[in-house]
Coordinates of C-alpha atoms in Angstrom, one line a residue:
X1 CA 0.0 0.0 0.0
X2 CA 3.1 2.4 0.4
X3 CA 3.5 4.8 -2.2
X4 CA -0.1 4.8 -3.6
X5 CA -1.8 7.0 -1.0
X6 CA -1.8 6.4 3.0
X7 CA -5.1 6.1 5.2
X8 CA -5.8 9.4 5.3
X9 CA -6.6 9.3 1.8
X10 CA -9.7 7.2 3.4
X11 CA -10.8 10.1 5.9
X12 CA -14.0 9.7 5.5
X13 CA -16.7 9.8 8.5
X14 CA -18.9 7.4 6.0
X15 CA -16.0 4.6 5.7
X16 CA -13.4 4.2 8.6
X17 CA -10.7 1.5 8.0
X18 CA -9.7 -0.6 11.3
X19 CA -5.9 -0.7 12.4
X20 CA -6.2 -4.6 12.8
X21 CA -7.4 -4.6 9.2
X22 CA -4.8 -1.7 7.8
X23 CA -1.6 -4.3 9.4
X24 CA -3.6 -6.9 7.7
X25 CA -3.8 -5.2 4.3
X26 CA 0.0 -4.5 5.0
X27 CA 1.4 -8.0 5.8
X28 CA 2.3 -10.4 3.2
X29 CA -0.9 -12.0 2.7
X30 CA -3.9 -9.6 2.8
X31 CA -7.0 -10.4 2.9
X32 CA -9.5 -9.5 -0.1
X33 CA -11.8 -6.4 0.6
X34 CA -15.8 -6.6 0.4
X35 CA -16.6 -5.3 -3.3
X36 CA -17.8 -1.7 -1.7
X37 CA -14.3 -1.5 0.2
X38 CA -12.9 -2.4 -3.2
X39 CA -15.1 0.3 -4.5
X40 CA -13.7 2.9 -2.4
X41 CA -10.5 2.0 -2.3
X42 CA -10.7 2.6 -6.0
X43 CA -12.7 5.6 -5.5
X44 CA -9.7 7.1 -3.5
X45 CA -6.3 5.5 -4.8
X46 CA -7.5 4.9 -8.6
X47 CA -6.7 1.7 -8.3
X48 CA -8.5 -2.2 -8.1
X49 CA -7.2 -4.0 -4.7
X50 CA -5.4 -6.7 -7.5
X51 CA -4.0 -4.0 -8.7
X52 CA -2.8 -2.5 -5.1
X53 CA -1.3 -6.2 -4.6
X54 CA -4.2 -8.3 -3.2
X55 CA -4.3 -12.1 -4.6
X56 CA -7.6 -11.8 -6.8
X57 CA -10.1 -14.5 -5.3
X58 CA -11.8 -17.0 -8.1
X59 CA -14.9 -15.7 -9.7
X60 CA -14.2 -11.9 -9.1
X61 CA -15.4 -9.4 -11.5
X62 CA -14.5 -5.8 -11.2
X63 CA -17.8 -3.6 -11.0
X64 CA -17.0 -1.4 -14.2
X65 CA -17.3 -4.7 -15.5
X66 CA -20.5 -5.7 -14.2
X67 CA -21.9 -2.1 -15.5
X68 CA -20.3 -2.8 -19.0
X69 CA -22.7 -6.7 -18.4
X70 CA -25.8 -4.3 -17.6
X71 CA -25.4 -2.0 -20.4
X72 CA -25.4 -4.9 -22.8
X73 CA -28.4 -5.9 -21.4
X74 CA -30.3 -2.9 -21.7
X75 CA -28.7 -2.9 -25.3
X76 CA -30.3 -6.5 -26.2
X77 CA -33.3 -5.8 -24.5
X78 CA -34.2 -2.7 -26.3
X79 CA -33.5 -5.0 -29.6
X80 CA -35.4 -7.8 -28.8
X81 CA -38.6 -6.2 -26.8
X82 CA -40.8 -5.7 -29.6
X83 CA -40.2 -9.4 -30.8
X84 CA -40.7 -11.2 -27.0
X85 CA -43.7 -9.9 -25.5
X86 CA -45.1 -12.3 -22.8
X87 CA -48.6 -13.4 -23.1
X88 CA -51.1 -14.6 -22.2
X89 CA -52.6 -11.2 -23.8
X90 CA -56.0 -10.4 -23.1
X91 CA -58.6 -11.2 -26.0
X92 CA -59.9 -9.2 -28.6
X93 CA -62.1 -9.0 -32.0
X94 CA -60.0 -8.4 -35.0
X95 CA -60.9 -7.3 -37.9
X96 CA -59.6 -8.8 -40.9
X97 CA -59.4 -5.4 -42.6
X98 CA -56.4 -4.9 -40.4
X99 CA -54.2 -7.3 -42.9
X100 CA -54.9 -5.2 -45.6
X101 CA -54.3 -2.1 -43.2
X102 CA -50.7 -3.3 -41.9
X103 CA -49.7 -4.5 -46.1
X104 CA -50.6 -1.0 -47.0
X105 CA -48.3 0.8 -44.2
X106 CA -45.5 -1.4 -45.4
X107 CA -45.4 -0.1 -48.8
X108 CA -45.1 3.2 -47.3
X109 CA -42.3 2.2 -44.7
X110 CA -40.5 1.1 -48.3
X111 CA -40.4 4.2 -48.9
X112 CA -39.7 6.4 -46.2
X113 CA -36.5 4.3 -45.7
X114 CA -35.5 5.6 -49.3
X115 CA -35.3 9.2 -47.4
X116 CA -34.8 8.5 -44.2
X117 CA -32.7 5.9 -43.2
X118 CA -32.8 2.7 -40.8
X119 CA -32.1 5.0 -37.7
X120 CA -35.3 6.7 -37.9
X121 CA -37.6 3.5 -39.2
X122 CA -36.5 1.1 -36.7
X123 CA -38.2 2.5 -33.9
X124 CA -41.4 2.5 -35.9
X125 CA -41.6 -0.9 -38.1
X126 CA -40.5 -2.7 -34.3
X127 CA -43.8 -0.9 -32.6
X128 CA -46.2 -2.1 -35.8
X129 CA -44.7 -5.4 -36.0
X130 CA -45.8 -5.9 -31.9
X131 CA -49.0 -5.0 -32.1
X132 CA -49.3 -7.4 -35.4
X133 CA -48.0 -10.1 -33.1
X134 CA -50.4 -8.9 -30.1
X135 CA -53.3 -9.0 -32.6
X136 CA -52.1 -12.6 -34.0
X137 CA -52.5 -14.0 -30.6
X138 CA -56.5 -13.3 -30.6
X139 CA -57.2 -13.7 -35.1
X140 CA -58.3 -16.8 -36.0
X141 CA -58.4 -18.7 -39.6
X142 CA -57.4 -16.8 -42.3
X143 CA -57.2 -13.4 -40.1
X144 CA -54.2 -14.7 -38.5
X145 CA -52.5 -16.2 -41.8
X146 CA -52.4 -13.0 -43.0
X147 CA -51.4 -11.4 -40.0
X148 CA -48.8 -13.9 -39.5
X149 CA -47.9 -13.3 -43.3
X150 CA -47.5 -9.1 -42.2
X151 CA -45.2 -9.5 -39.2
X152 CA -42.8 -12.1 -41.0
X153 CA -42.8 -8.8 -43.9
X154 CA -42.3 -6.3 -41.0
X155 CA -39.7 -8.8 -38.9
X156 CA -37.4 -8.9 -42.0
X157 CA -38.1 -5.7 -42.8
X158 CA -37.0 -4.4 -38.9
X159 CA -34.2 -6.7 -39.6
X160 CA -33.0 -5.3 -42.7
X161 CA -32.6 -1.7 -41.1
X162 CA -30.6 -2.9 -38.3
X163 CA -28.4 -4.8 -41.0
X164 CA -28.2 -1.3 -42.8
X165 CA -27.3 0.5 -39.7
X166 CA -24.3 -1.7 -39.3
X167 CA -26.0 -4.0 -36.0
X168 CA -25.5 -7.2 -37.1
X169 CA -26.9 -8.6 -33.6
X170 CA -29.8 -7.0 -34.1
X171 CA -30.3 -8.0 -37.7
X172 CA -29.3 -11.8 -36.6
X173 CA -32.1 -11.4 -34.3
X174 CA -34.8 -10.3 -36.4
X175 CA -33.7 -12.1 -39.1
X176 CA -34.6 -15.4 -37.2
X177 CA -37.8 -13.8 -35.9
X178 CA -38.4 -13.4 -39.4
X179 CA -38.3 -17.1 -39.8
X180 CA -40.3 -18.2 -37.2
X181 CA -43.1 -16.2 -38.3
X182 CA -42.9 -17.5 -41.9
X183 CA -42.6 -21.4 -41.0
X184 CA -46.0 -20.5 -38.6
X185 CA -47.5 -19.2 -41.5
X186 CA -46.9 -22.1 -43.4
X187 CA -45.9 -19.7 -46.7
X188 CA -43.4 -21.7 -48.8
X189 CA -42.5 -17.9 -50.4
X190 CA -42.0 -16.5 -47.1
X191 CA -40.2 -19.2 -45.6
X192 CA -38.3 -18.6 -48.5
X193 CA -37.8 -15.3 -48.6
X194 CA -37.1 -16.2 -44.6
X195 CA -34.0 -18.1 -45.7
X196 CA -32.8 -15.4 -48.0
X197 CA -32.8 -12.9 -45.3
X198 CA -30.4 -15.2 -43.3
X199 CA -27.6 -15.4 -46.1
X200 CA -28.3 -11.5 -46.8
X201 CA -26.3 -11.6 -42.7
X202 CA -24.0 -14.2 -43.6
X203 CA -22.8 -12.4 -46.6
X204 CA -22.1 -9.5 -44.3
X205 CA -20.4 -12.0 -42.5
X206 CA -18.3 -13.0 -45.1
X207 CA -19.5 -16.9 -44.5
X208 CA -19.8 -17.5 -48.4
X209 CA -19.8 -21.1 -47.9
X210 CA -23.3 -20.7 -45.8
X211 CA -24.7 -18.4 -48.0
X212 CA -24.3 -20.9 -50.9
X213 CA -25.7 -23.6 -48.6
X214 CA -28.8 -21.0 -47.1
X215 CA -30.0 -20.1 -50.9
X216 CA -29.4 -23.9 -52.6
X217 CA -32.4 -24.5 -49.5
X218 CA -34.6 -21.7 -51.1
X219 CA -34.1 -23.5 -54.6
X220 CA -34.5 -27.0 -53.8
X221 CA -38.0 -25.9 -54.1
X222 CA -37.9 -23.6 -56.9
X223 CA -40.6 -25.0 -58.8
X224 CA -43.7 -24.2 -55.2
X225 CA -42.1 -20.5 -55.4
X226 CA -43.1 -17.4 -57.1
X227 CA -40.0 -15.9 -59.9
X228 CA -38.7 -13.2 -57.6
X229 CA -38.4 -15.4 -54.8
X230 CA -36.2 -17.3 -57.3
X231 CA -34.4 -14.0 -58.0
X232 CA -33.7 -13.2 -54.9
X233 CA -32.1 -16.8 -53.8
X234 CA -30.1 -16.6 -57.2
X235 CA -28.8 -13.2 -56.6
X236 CA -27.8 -13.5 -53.4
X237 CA -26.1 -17.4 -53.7
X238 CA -24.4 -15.7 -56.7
X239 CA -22.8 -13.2 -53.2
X240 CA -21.4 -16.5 -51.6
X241 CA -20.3 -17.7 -54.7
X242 CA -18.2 -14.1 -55.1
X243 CA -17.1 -15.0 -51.5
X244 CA -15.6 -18.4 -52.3
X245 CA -14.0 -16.4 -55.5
X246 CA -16.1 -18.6 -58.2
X247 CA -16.5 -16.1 -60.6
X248 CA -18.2 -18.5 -63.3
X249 CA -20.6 -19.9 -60.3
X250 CA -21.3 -15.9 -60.2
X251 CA -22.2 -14.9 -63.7
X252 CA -24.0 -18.2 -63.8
X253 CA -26.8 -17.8 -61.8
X254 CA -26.9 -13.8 -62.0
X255 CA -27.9 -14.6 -65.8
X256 CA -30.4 -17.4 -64.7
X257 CA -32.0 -14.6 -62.9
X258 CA -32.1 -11.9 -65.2
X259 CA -34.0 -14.7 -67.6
X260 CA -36.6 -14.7 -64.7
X261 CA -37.1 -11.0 -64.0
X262 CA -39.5 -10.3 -66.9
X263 CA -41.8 -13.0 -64.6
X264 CA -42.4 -11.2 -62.1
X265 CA -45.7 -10.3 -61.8
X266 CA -47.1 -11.3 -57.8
X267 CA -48.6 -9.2 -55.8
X268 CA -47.0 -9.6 -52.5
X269 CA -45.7 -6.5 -50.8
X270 CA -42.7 -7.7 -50.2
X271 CA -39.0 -8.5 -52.0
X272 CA -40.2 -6.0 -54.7
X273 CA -36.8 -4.2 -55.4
X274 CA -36.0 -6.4 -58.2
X275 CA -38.8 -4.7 -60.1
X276 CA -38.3 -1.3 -58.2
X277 CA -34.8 -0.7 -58.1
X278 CA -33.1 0.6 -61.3
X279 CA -30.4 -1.9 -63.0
X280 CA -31.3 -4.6 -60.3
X281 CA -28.9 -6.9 -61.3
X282 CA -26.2 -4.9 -62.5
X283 CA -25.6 -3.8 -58.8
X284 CA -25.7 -7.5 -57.6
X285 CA -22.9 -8.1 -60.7
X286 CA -21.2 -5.5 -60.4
X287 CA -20.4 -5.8 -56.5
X288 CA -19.7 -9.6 -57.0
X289 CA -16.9 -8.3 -59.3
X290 CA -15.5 -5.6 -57.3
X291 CA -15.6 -8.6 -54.2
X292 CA -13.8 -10.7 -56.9
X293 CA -11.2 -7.9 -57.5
X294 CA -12.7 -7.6 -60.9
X295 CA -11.8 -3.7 -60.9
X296 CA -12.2 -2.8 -64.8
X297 CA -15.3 -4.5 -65.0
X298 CA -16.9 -3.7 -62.0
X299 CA -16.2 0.0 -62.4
X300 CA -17.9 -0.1 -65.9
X301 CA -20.9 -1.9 -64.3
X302 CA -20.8 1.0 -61.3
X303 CA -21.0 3.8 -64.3
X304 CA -24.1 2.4 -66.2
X305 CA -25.8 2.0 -62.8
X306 CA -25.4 5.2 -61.5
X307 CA -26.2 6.7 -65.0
X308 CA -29.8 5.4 -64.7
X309 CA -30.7 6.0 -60.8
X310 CA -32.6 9.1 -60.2
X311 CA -30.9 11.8 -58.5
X312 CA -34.0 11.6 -56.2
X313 CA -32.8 8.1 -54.8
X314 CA -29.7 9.9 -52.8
X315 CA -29.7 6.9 -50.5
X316 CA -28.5 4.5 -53.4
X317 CA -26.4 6.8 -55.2
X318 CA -24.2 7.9 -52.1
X319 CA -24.3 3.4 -51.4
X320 CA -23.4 3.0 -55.3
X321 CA -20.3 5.5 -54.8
X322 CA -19.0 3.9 -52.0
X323 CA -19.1 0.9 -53.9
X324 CA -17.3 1.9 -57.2
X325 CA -14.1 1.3 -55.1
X326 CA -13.5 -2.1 -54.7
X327 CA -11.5 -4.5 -52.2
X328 CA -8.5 -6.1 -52.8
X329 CA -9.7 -9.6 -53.1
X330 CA -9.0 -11.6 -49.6
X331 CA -5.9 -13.6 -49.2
X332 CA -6.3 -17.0 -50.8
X333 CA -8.7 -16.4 -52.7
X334 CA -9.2 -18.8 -55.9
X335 CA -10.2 -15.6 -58.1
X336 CA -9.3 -16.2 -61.4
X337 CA -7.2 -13.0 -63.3
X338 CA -9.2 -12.5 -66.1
X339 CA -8.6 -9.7 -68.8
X340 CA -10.8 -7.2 -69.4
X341 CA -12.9 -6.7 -72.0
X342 CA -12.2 -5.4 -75.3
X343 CA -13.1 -1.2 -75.2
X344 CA -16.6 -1.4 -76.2
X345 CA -18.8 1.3 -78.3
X346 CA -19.5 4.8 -75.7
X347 CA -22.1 4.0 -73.8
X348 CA -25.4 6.0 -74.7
X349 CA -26.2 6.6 -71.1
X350 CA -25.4 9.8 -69.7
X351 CA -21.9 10.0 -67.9
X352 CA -22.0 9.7 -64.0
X353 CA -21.7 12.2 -61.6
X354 CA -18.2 13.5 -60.6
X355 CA -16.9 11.0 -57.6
X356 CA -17.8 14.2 -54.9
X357 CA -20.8 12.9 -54.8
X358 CA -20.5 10.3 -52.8
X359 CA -20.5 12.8 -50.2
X360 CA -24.3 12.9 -50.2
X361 CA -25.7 11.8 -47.5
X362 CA -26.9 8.1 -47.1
X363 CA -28.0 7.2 -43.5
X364 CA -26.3 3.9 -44.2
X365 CA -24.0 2.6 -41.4
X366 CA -22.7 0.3 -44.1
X367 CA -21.1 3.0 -45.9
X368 CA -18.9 3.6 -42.9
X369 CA -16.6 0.5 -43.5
X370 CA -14.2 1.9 -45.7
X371 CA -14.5 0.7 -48.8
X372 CA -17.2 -2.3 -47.9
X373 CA -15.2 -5.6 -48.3
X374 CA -17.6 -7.6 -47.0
X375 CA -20.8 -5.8 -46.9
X376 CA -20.9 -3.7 -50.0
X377 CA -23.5 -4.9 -52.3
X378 CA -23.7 -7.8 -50.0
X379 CA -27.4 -7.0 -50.0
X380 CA -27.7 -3.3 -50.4
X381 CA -29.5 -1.2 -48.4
X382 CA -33.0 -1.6 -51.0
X383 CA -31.9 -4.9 -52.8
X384 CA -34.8 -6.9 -50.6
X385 CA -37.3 -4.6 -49.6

């Protein structure tokens, strides 16, 4: 204890310090302090009693620690709230207008997240998706399959903007709440669209292998599920196979899907951005190229892309930008070096705008990781929606 403070650094009417237990604190083997004397002897030499050359007892934990445990807590529980509420809840008549009510308000959410961002949609898509599940617990027959059919929509659409705000806890957990919901509703689309959502996190997790694996699921049934749902599975296996650096694997099923896209014609309001979002599957190409190191070719891709989005969709243009960059592909990767193509005819689409641009704002917390390795175009922010 010499040399740190001495007791008077304790003088303290609230906490007085025993001369039997100041020689034992002294001697060669002191005894370990109660967590609040550890606390104030912390408090008033800046230092934990281990630190102050007390033998540490098994299982201790310094309290900054266990605040660190509680803010966690409170960080997981504000995630997962809207998802477990406990029941029973109390009954109540519902009217099966409500399902047309809740597939409405999702279209809209659609598109307020093209202006505003996940940060500001969370909040709202977690608080519609729990009373969806409230009202689920008292619908009956058809009612509640098509309520169920709504919150799986909302649940992967909550999970989506965590995914785009960078949380990939909180997408992992709505993701699989998103599951649940379409196996209850007994949806082969949804519970394909379900599996989808899980390799759109494993891409982000650079897990190419599972990704691969998730969206060969979703096609084993190909022939039970409507075209986009195909699209989607295509697109996004064709991800994992840019992860595994199989560039054939990748050109192979992004053309299967573009033979699909002109069948698309459900009317499910959800997974609509491959009719929606402008050069669909040039995006999913060209970032599968850029993850393959493919620079030449993904840049050209990048350029005819951002040609043709509106200058209203800021949100995809400042995504696009950050994209037009690529990685250097990852150490031992089986990329093949393949030339670039011969200089081809100027295209007729207008030239891009200057590379300041990608300045503009984009509310995307994916944008923040440099240049994107693993999550840009992994499922871009509107790819799903």
């Amino acid at each position: 204890m010499q040399g740190v403070g001495d007791n008077t650094s304790l003088d303290d009417r609230q906490f007085t310090v025993s001369a039997r237990t100041w020689r034992r604190w002294e001697g060669e083997r002191p005894g370990w302090p109660s967590e609040d004397t550890a606390i104030v002897l912390h408090d008033a030499l800046g230092r934990w009693p281990e630190d102050l050359g007390f033998t540490t007892p098994p299982g201790w934990i310094r309290p900054e620690h266990h605040e660190e445990e509680q803010v966690n807590r409170r960080t997981f529980t504000s995630i997962t709230a809207a998802a477990l509420a406990m029941g029973p809840t109390a009954p109540q008549h519902v009217d099966p207008a409500l399902v047309d009510y809740f597939q409405q308000q999702l279209e809209g959410h659609y598109r307020a997240d093209m202006f505003l961002g996940p940060h500001d949609l969370i909040g709202t898509v977690s608080a519609q998706y729990q009373l969806i599940d409230k009202l689920v617990r008292s619908a009956k027959g058809e009612t509640r399959r098509g309520l169920l059919r709504a919150g799986a929509a909302y649940s992967a659409l909550v999970g989506w903007l965590y995914q785009d705000a960078g949380d990939m806890d909180g997408a992992a957990f709505w993701r699989g709440v998103t599951q649940e919901i379409a196996a209850r509703s007994r949806d082969p689309h949804l519970i394909g669209y379900s599996l989808v959502n899980q390799a759109q996190v494993r891409t982000d997790l650079g897990d190419g292998h599972a990704v691969v694996e998730l969206c060969e699921a979703v096609l084993d049934d190909a022939d039970r599920l409507v075209p986009k749902v195909r699209i989607m599975a295509m697109q996004q296996q064709a991800h994992g196979a840019s992860l595994t650096g199989e560039r054939r694997s990748v050109d192979h099923l992004l053309d299967q899907a573009d033979r699909l896209l002109s069948s698309v014609d459900d009317d499910l309001p959800w997974g609509n951005a491959c009719r929606r979002t402008p050069g669909y599957l040039e995006v999913q190409r060209a970032t599968c190229y850029g993850r393959l190191g493919l620079s030449a070719e993904a840049g050209s891709l990048w350029a005819q892309v951002l040609a043709v989005v509106p200058e209203a969709a800021r949100r995809d243009r400042g995504v696009y930008l950050g994209c037009r960059q690529p990685p250097p592909p990852q150490r031992g990767s089986r990329t093949r070096r393949w030339k670039s193509p011969a200089p081809q005819p100027p295209s007729p689409l207008r030239p891009v705008r200057p590379a300041c641009a990608a300045n503009w704002p984009c509310w995307s917390g994916r944008c923040g990781r440099g240049t994107m390795p693993r999550s840009a175009g992994t499922s871009q922010r509107s790819w799903h929606r």
